[in-house]
XYZ file of C-alpha atoms in Angstrom:
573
model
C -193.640 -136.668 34.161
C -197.372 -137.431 32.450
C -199.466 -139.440 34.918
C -202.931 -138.823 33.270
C -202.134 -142.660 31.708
C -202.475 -144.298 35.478
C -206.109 -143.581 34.931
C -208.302 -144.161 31.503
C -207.334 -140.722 29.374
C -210.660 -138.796 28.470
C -211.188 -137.399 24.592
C -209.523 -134.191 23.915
C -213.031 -132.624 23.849
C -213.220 -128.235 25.070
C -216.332 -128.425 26.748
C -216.249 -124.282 27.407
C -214.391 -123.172 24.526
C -211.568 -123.061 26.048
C -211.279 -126.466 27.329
C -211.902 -126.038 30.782
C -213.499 -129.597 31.045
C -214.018 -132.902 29.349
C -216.722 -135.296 29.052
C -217.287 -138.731 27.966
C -220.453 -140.069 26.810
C -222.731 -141.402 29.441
C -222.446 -145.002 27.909
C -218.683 -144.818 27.926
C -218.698 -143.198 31.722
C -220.921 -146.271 33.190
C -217.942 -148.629 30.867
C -215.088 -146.762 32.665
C -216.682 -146.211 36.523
C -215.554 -149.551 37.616
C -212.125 -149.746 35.761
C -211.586 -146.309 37.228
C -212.690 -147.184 40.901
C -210.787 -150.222 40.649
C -207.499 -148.045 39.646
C -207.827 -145.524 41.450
C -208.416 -147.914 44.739
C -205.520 -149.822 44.209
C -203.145 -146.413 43.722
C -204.866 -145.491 46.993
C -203.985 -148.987 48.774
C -200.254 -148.689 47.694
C -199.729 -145.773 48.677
C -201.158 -145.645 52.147
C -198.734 -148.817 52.406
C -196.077 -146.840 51.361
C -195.928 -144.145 54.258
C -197.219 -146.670 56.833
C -194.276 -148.612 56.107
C -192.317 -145.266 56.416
C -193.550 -144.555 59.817
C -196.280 -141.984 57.913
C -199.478 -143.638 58.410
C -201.210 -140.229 59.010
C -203.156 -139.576 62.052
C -206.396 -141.098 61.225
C -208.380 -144.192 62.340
C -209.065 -147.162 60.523
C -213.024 -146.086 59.390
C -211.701 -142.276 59.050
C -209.415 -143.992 56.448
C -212.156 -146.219 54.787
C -215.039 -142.650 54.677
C -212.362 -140.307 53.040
C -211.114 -143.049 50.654
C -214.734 -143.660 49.158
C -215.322 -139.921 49.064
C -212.059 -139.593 46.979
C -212.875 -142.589 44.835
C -216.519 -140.530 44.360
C -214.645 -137.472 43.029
C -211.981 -139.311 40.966
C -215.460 -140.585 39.036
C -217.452 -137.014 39.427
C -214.309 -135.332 37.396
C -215.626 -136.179 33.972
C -218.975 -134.225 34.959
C -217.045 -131.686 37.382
C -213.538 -131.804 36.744
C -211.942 -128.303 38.458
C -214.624 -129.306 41.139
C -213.089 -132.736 41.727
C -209.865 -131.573 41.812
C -210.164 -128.930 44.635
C -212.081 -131.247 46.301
C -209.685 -133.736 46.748
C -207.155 -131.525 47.592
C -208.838 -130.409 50.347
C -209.409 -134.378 51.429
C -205.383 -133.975 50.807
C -204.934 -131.252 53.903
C -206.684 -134.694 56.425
C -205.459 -137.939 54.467
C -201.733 -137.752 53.403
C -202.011 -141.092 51.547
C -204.143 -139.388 48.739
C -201.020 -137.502 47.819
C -200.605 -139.843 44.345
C -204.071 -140.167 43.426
C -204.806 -136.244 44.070
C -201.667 -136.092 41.691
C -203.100 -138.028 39.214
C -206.647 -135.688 38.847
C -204.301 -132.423 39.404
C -202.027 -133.442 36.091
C -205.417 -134.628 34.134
C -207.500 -131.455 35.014
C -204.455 -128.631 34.281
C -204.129 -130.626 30.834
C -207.792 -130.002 29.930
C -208.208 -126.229 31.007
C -207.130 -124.502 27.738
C -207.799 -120.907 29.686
C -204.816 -119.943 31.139
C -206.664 -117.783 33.493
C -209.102 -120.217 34.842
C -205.827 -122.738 35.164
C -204.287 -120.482 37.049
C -207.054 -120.160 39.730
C -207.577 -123.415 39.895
C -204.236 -124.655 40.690
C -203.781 -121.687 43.187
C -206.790 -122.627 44.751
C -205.918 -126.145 44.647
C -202.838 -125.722 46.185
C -204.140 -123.474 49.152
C -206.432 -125.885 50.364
C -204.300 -128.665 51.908
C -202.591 -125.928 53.762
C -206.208 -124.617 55.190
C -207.451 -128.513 55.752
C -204.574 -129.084 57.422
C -204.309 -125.988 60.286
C -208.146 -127.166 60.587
C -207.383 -130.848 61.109
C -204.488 -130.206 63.268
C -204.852 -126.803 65.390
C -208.233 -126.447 65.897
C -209.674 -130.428 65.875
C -206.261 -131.849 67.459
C -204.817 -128.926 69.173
C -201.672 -128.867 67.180
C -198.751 -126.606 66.027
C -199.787 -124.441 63.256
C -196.454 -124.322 62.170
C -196.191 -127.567 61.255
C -199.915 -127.729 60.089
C -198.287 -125.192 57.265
C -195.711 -127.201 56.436
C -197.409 -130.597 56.495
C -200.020 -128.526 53.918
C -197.055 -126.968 52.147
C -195.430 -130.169 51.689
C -198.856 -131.956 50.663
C -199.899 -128.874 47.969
C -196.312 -129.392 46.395
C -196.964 -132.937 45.827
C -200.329 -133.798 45.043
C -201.450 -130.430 43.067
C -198.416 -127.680 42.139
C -196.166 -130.147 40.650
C -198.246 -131.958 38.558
C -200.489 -129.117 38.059
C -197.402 -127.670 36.294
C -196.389 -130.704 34.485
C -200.210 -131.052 33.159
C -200.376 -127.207 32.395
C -197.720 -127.819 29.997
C -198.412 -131.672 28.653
C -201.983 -129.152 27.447
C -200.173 -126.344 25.761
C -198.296 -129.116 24.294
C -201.251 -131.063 22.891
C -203.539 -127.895 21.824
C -200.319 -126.796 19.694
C -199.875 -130.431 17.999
C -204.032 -129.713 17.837
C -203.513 -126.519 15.776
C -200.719 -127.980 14.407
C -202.866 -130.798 12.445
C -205.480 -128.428 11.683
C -203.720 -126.345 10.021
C -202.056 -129.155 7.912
C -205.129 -130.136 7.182
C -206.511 -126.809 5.930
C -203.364 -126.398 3.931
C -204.258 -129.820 2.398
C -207.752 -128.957 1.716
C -207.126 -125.194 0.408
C -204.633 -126.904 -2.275
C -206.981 -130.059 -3.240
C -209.528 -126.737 -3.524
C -206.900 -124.381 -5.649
C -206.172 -127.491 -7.554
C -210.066 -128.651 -7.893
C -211.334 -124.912 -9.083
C -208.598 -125.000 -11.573
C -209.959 -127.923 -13.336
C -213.654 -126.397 -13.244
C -212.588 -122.940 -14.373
C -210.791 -124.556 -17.740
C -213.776 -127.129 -18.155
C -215.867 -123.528 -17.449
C -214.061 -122.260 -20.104
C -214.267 -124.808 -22.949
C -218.193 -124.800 -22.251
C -218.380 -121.064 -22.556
C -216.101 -121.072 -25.501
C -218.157 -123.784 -26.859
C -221.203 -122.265 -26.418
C -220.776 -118.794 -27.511
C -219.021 -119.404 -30.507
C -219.759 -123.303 -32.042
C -223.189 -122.513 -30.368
C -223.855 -119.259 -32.427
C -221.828 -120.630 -36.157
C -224.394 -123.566 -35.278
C -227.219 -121.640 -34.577
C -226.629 -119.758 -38.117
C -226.384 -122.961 -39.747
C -229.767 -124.256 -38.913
C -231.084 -121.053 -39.700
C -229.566 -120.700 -42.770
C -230.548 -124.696 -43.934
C -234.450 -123.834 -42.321
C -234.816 -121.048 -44.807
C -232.761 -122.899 -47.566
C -235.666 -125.501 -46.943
C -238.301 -123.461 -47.541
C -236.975 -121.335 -50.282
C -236.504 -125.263 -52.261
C -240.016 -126.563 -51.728
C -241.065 -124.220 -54.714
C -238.380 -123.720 -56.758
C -236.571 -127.186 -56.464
C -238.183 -129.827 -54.838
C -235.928 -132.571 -55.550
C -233.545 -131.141 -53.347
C -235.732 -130.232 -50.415
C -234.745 -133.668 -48.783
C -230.906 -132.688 -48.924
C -231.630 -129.078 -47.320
C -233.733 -130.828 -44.621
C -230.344 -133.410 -43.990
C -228.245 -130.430 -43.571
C -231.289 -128.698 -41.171
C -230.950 -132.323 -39.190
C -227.805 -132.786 -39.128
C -226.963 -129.083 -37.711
C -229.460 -129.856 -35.299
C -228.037 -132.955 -34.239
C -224.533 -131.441 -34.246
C -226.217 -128.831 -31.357
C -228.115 -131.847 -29.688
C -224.592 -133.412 -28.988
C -222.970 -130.128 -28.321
C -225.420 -129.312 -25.398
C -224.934 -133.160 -23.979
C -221.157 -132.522 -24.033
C -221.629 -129.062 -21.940
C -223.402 -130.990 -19.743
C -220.500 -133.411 -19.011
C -218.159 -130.283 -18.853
C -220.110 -129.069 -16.102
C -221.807 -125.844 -15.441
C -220.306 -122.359 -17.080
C -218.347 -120.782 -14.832
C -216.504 -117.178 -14.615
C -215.404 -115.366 -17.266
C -213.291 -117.416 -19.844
C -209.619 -116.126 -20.447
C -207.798 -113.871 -22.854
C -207.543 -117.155 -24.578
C -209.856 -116.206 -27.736
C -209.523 -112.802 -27.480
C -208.521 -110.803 -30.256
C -207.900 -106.604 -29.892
C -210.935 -106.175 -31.863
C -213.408 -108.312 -29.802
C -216.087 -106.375 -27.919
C -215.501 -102.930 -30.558
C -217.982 -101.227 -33.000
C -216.470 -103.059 -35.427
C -216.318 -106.159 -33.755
C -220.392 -105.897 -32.942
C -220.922 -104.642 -36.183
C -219.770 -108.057 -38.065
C -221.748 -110.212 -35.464
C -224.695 -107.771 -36.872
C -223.908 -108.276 -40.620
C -223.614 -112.100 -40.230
C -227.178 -112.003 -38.383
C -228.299 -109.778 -41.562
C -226.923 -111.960 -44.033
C -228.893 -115.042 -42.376
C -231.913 -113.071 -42.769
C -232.511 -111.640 -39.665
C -233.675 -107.478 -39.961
C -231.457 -106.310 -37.534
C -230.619 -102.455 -36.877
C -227.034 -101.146 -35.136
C -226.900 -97.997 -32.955
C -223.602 -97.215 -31.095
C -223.187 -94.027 -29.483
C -219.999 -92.645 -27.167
C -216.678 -93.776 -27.950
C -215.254 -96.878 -29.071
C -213.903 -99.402 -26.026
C -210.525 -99.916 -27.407
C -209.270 -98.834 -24.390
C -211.588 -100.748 -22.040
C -210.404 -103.829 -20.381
C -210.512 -106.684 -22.206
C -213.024 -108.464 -19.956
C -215.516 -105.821 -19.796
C -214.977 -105.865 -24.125
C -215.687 -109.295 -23.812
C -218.560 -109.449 -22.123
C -219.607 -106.413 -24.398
C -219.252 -109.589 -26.981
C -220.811 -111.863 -25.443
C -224.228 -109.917 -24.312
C -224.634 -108.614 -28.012
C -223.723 -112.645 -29.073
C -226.589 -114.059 -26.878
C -229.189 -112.005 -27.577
C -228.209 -112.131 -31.395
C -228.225 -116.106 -30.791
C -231.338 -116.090 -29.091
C -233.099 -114.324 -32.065
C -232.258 -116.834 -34.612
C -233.288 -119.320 -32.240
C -236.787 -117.934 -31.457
C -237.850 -115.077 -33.579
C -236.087 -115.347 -36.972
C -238.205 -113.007 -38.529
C -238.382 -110.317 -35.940
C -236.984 -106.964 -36.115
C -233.892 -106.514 -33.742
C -232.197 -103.444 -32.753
C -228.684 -103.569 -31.150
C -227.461 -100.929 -29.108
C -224.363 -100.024 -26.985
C -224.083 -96.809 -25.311
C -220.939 -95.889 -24.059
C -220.807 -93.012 -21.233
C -217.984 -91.825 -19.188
C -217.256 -95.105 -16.491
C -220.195 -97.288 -17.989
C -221.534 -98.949 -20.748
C -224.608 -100.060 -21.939
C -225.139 -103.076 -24.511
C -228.639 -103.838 -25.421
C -230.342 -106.296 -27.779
C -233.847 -105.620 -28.625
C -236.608 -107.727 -30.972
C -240.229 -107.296 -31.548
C -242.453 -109.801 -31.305
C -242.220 -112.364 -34.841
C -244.167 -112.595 -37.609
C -244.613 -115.938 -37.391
C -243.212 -119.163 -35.254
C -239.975 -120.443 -36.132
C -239.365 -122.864 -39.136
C -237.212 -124.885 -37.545
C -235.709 -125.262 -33.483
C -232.637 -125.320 -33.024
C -232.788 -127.851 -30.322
C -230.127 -125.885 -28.364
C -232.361 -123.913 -25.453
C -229.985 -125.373 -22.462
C -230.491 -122.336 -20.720
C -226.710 -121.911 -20.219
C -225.983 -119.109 -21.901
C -228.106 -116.276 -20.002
C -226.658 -118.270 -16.601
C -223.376 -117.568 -17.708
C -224.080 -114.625 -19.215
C -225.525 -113.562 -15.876
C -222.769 -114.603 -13.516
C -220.120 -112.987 -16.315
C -221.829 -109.585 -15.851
C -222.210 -109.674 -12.140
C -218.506 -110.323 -11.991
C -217.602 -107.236 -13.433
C -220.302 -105.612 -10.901
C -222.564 -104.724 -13.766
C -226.572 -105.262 -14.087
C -228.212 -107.979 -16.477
C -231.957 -107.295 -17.935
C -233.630 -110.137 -19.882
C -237.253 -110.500 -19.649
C -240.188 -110.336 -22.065
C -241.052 -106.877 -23.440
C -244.898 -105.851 -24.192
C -246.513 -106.618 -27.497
C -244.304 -109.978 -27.378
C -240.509 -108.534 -27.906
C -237.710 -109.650 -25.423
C -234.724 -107.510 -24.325
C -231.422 -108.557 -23.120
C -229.834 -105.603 -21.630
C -226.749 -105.104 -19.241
C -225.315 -102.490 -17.514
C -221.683 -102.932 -17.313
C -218.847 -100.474 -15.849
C -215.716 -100.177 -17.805
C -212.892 -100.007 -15.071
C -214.366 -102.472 -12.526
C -213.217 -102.607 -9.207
C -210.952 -105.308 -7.580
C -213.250 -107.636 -6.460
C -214.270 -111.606 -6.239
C -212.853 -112.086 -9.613
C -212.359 -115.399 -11.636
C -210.545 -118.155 -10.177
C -207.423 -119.973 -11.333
C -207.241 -120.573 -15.085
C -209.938 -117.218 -15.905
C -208.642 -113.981 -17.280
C -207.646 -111.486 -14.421
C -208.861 -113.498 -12.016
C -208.153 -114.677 -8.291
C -208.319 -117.847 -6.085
C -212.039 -117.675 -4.753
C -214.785 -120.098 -3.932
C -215.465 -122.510 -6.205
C -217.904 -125.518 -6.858
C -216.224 -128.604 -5.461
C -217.396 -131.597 -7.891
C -219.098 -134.590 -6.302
C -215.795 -136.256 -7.261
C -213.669 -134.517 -6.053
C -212.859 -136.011 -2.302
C -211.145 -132.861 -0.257
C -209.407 -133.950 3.353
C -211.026 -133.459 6.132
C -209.602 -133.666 10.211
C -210.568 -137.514 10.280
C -208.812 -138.273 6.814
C -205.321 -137.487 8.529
C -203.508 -140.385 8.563
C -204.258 -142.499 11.304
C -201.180 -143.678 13.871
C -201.535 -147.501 13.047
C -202.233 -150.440 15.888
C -198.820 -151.008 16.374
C -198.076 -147.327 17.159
C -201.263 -147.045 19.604
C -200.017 -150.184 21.507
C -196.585 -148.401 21.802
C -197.597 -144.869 22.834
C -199.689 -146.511 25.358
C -197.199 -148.708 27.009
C -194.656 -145.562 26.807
C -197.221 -143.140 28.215
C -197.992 -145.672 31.218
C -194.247 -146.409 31.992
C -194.405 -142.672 31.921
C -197.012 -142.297 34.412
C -195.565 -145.081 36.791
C -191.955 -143.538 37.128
C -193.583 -140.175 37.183
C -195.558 -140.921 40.384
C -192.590 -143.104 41.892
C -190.484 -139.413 41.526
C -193.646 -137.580 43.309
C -193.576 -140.421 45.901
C -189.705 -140.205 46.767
C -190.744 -136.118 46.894
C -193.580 -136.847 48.881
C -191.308 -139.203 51.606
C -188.421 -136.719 51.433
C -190.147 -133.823 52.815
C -192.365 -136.069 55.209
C -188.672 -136.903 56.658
C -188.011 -133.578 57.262
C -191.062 -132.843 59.115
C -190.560 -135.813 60.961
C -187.611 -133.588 62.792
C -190.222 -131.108 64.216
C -193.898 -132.632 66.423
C -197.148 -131.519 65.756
C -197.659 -130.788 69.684
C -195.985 -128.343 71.785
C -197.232 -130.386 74.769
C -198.577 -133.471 75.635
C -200.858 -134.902 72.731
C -205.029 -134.547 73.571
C -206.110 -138.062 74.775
C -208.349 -137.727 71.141
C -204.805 -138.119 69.287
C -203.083 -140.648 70.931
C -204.996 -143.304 72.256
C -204.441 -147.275 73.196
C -203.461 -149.526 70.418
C -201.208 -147.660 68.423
C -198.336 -148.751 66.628
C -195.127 -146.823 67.160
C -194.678 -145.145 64.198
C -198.219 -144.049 64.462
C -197.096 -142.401 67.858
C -193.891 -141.193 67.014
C -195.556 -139.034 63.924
C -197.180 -137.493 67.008
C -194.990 -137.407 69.820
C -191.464 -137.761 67.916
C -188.736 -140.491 67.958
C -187.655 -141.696 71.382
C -184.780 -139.325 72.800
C -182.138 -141.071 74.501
C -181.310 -138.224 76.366
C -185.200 -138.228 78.026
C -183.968 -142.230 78.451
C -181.409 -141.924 80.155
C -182.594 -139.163 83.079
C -185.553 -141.513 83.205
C -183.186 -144.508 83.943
C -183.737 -145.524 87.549
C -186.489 -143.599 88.514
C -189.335 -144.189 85.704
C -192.469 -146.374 87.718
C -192.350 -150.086 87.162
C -193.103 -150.849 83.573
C -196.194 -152.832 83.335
C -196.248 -156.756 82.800
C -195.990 -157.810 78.904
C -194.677 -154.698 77.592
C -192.169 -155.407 75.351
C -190.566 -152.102 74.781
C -191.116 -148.271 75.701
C -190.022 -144.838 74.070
C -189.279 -141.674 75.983
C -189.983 -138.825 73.480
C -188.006 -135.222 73.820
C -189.406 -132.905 76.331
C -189.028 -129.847 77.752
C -191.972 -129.434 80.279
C -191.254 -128.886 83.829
C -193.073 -128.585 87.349
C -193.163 -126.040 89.800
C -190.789 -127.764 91.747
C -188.458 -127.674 89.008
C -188.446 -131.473 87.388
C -188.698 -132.705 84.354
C -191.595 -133.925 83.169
C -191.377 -137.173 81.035
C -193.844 -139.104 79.713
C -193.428 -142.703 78.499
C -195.293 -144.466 76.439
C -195.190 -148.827 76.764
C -195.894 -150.897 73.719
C -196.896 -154.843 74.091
C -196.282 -156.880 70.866
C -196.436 -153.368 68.765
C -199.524 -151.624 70.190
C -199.262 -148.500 73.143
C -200.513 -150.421 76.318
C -199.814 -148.165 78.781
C -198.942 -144.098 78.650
C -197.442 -143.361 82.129
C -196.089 -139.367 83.590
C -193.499 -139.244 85.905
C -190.978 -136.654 87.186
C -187.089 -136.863 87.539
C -184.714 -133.839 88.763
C -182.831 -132.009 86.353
C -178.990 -131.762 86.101
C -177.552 -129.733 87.451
């Protein structure tokens, strides 16, 4: 039975982390004010016509009515600031002015939708729901001089309607919407972690071909120009007709690495370690290292190989391959830079760990040639590779002008972040996300269309209308019950009933006319006075000391009390 539609909804917005309250923008609150006033007055109008066309017009006077319906249009606007406030406010204004009944409804169902605690909801609806009872006994026992019992149950009667029933109703209406909430998010998560899972896929394998490109095209190229710089030299004295050929093959390796580096560059940085792809059972042994050494020899390069400890045939085959690829680099960045430097390679293989190391002295002279491929890439990657495994990477300068590239690798590493999809041994992790790569986010859920809006609209306010017609027929139901017992054990204070009422007005107060009280009246009530055009004799029971009934009788002229008039008739015997 929603009835939050009656009134403009507020945003689904947890103000307290745990939703306890709502608020709209200030821009948007001065927007709604009016439209809300306006609603809210009109739900108030109808149904104070309502029970005064029932015969439960309330007890009130006319500028009583008019003060405690602008305080309740004040709090219907104060609940976007201080909603739980609002609410028990009004329900107290409930316990004095019956004909807030719907729009109290309205504020209970909207304010137990919102609080997300369950605690705090709760407290508030039991609070809520205590304080018509506790307006009421004041309004009626101590202000009027009522019955207390029917104080309770005009309170009781009041709380059911206008803040326990739709309390209840909103209470679950907000379970309902903070599960469709987590719901959506979680749909959307899913989404993202696959477009992610699907997204680091595609930059591990580009990873891969980069690395794969780099460490081996990169070092065969690297040995080329090398090999076609001193080819170059050697041919300027011995033949130099065919200098200008050795300096096209020189060029042309170099422009082969020029175009290499541009397509890394489009692959996209180096990622984790590359697969099992290119790995043979051999790479990352002695003899493995030792023909990366004897190609580096046979290019010219003086280069010295020390291996002590076991051989890693056993070791894993990333922590072989990264073996590989340390010795690789440094070799690599020797022919690049010092071509003519002494080098000394060394792994050192303890129990748990292994050292690979790649050592050169300072060169005898500058390079012949670049090599025009110094992207930088391959001590990144050859960094990240290393602290995968949850080893230790050393490259810096050494005095007297060498350079060292050194790591410090263990050869059973633990589980840890490994690779993502599409790397050797590796697991989902984080990733980079490329710039082209759009993930989802909340607002790129699909959107209900206009159509749809229109429609849940209209159905939530056809909701909201028969909803509040079934609190109404509630509300009159269990007014008609009370109507059976009076507020007054006695006569009514002068400050209740007063000249100028209309009969039901007076029979809320004084009850429905009793024939029985009619008819012992019947002959010896006073003269009725001139113009009145009808009277009721309510029940009594009060007597004198002279044993007579005491009626009182109450004389209406054109449907207001003109006269109120006491008299005494015997009883039967």
């Amino acid at each position: 039975m929603p009835l939050a539609p009656v009134l403009p909804a507020d945003p689904q917005v947890p103000s307290d982390g745990g939703g306890a309250g709502l608020r709209r923008a200030p821009a948007s609150l001065v927007l709604l004010a009016p439209v809300e006033a306006l609603v809210g007055g009109v739900l108030l109008l109808v149904t104070y016509w309502v029970l005064a066309s029932a015969g439960y017009a309330g007890l009130l006077r006319s500028w009583q009515l008019l003060l405690l319906g602008g305080l309740a249009l004040l709090l219907l606007l104060a609940r976007h600031r201080f909603p739980q406030a609002a609410m028990m406010a009004l329900a107290a204004l409930l316990g004095v002015m019956p004909s807030l009944s719907m729009l109290c409804a309205a504020v209970s169902y909207s304010t137990a939708r919102r609080v997300g605690s369950p605690r705090r909801r709760d407290l508030v609806l039991l609070a809520s729901a205590v304080l018509p009872v506790l307006a009421s006994l004041l309004r009626l026992v101590l202000w009027q001089g009522g019955r207390w019992q029917y104080a309770v149950e005009l309170g009781g009667v009041l709380a059911a309607v206008g803040v326990v029933i739709p309390g209840l109703v909103g209470s679950a209406a907000g379970q309902q919407d903070r599960l469709v909430r987590a719901l959506r998010e979680r749909t959307v998560a899913a989404e993202r972690a696959k477009q992610l899972v699907e997204s680091e896929s595609r930059t591990e394998e580009r990873s891969r071909i980069a690395a794969e490109m780099h460490d081996l095209v990169g070092h065969r190229l690297s040995l080329i120009a090398l090999h076609a710089g001193g080819l170059e030299m050697a041919l300027a004295e011995q033949a130099p007709d065919l200098v200008d050929e050795a300096a096209q093959v020189r060029l042309a390796g170099r422009d082969a690495m020029d175009e290499l580096r541009q397509a890394l560059g489009v692959l996209g940085p180096l990622g984790r370690d590359t697969g099992t792809d290119a790995l043979t059972d051999a790479t990352g042994t002695r003899a493995d290292l030792l023909a990366l050494v004897e190609e580096s020899r046979a290019a010219g390069v003086r280069v010295a190989f020390s291996w002590e400890g076991d051989d890693l045939t056993t070791s894993q085959p990333r922590v072989r391959r990264a073996v590989n690829r340390v010795i690789r680099e440094g070799l690599t960045n020797v022919h690049r830079y010092a071509s003519g430097a002494a080098v000394t390679v060394t792994v050192r293989h303890e129990s748990g760990r292994v050292w690979a190391e790649v050592r050169n002295g300072a060169p005898p002279y500058p390079p012949a040639a670049t090599t025009g491929l110094g992207t930088g890439r391959g001590l990144a990657g050859l960094r990240e590779r290393v602290a995968l495994l949850g080893g230790e990477l050393t490259v810096g300068p050494q005095p007297g002008g060498g350079f060292l590239v050194r790591a410090a690798l263990p050869t059973d590493p633990d589980a840890g972040p490994g690779p993502g999809p599409g790397s050797e041994g590796g697991s989902e992790g984080e990733g980079t996300v490329p710039a082209w790569e759009p993930l989802l986010s909340p607002e790129a859920v699909e959107r209900p269309s206009t159509d749809e809006v229109v429609r849940s609209r209209l159905a939530g306010a056809v909701a909201a209308v028969l909803g509040l017609a079934g609190l109404g027929a509630v509300l009159l139901v269990g007014l008609s019950l009370l109507q059976q017992a009076r507020p007054f054990s006695g006569e009514p204070p002068q400050s209740v009933v007063h000249l100028g009422m209309t009969p039901s007005q007076l029979q809320q107060i004084v009850g429905p006319d009793s024939p029985a009280v009619r008819s012992a009246a019947y002959g010896r009530e006073p003269a009725r006075p001139s113009g009145a055009t009808e009277c009721i004799f309510p029940d009594t029971s009060t007597t004198n000391e002279n044993n007579q009934l005491i009626i009182t009788r109450y004389c209406f002229n054109d449907g207001e009390l003109t006269n109120i008039s006491n008299f005494a008739t015997p009883l039967a015997p």
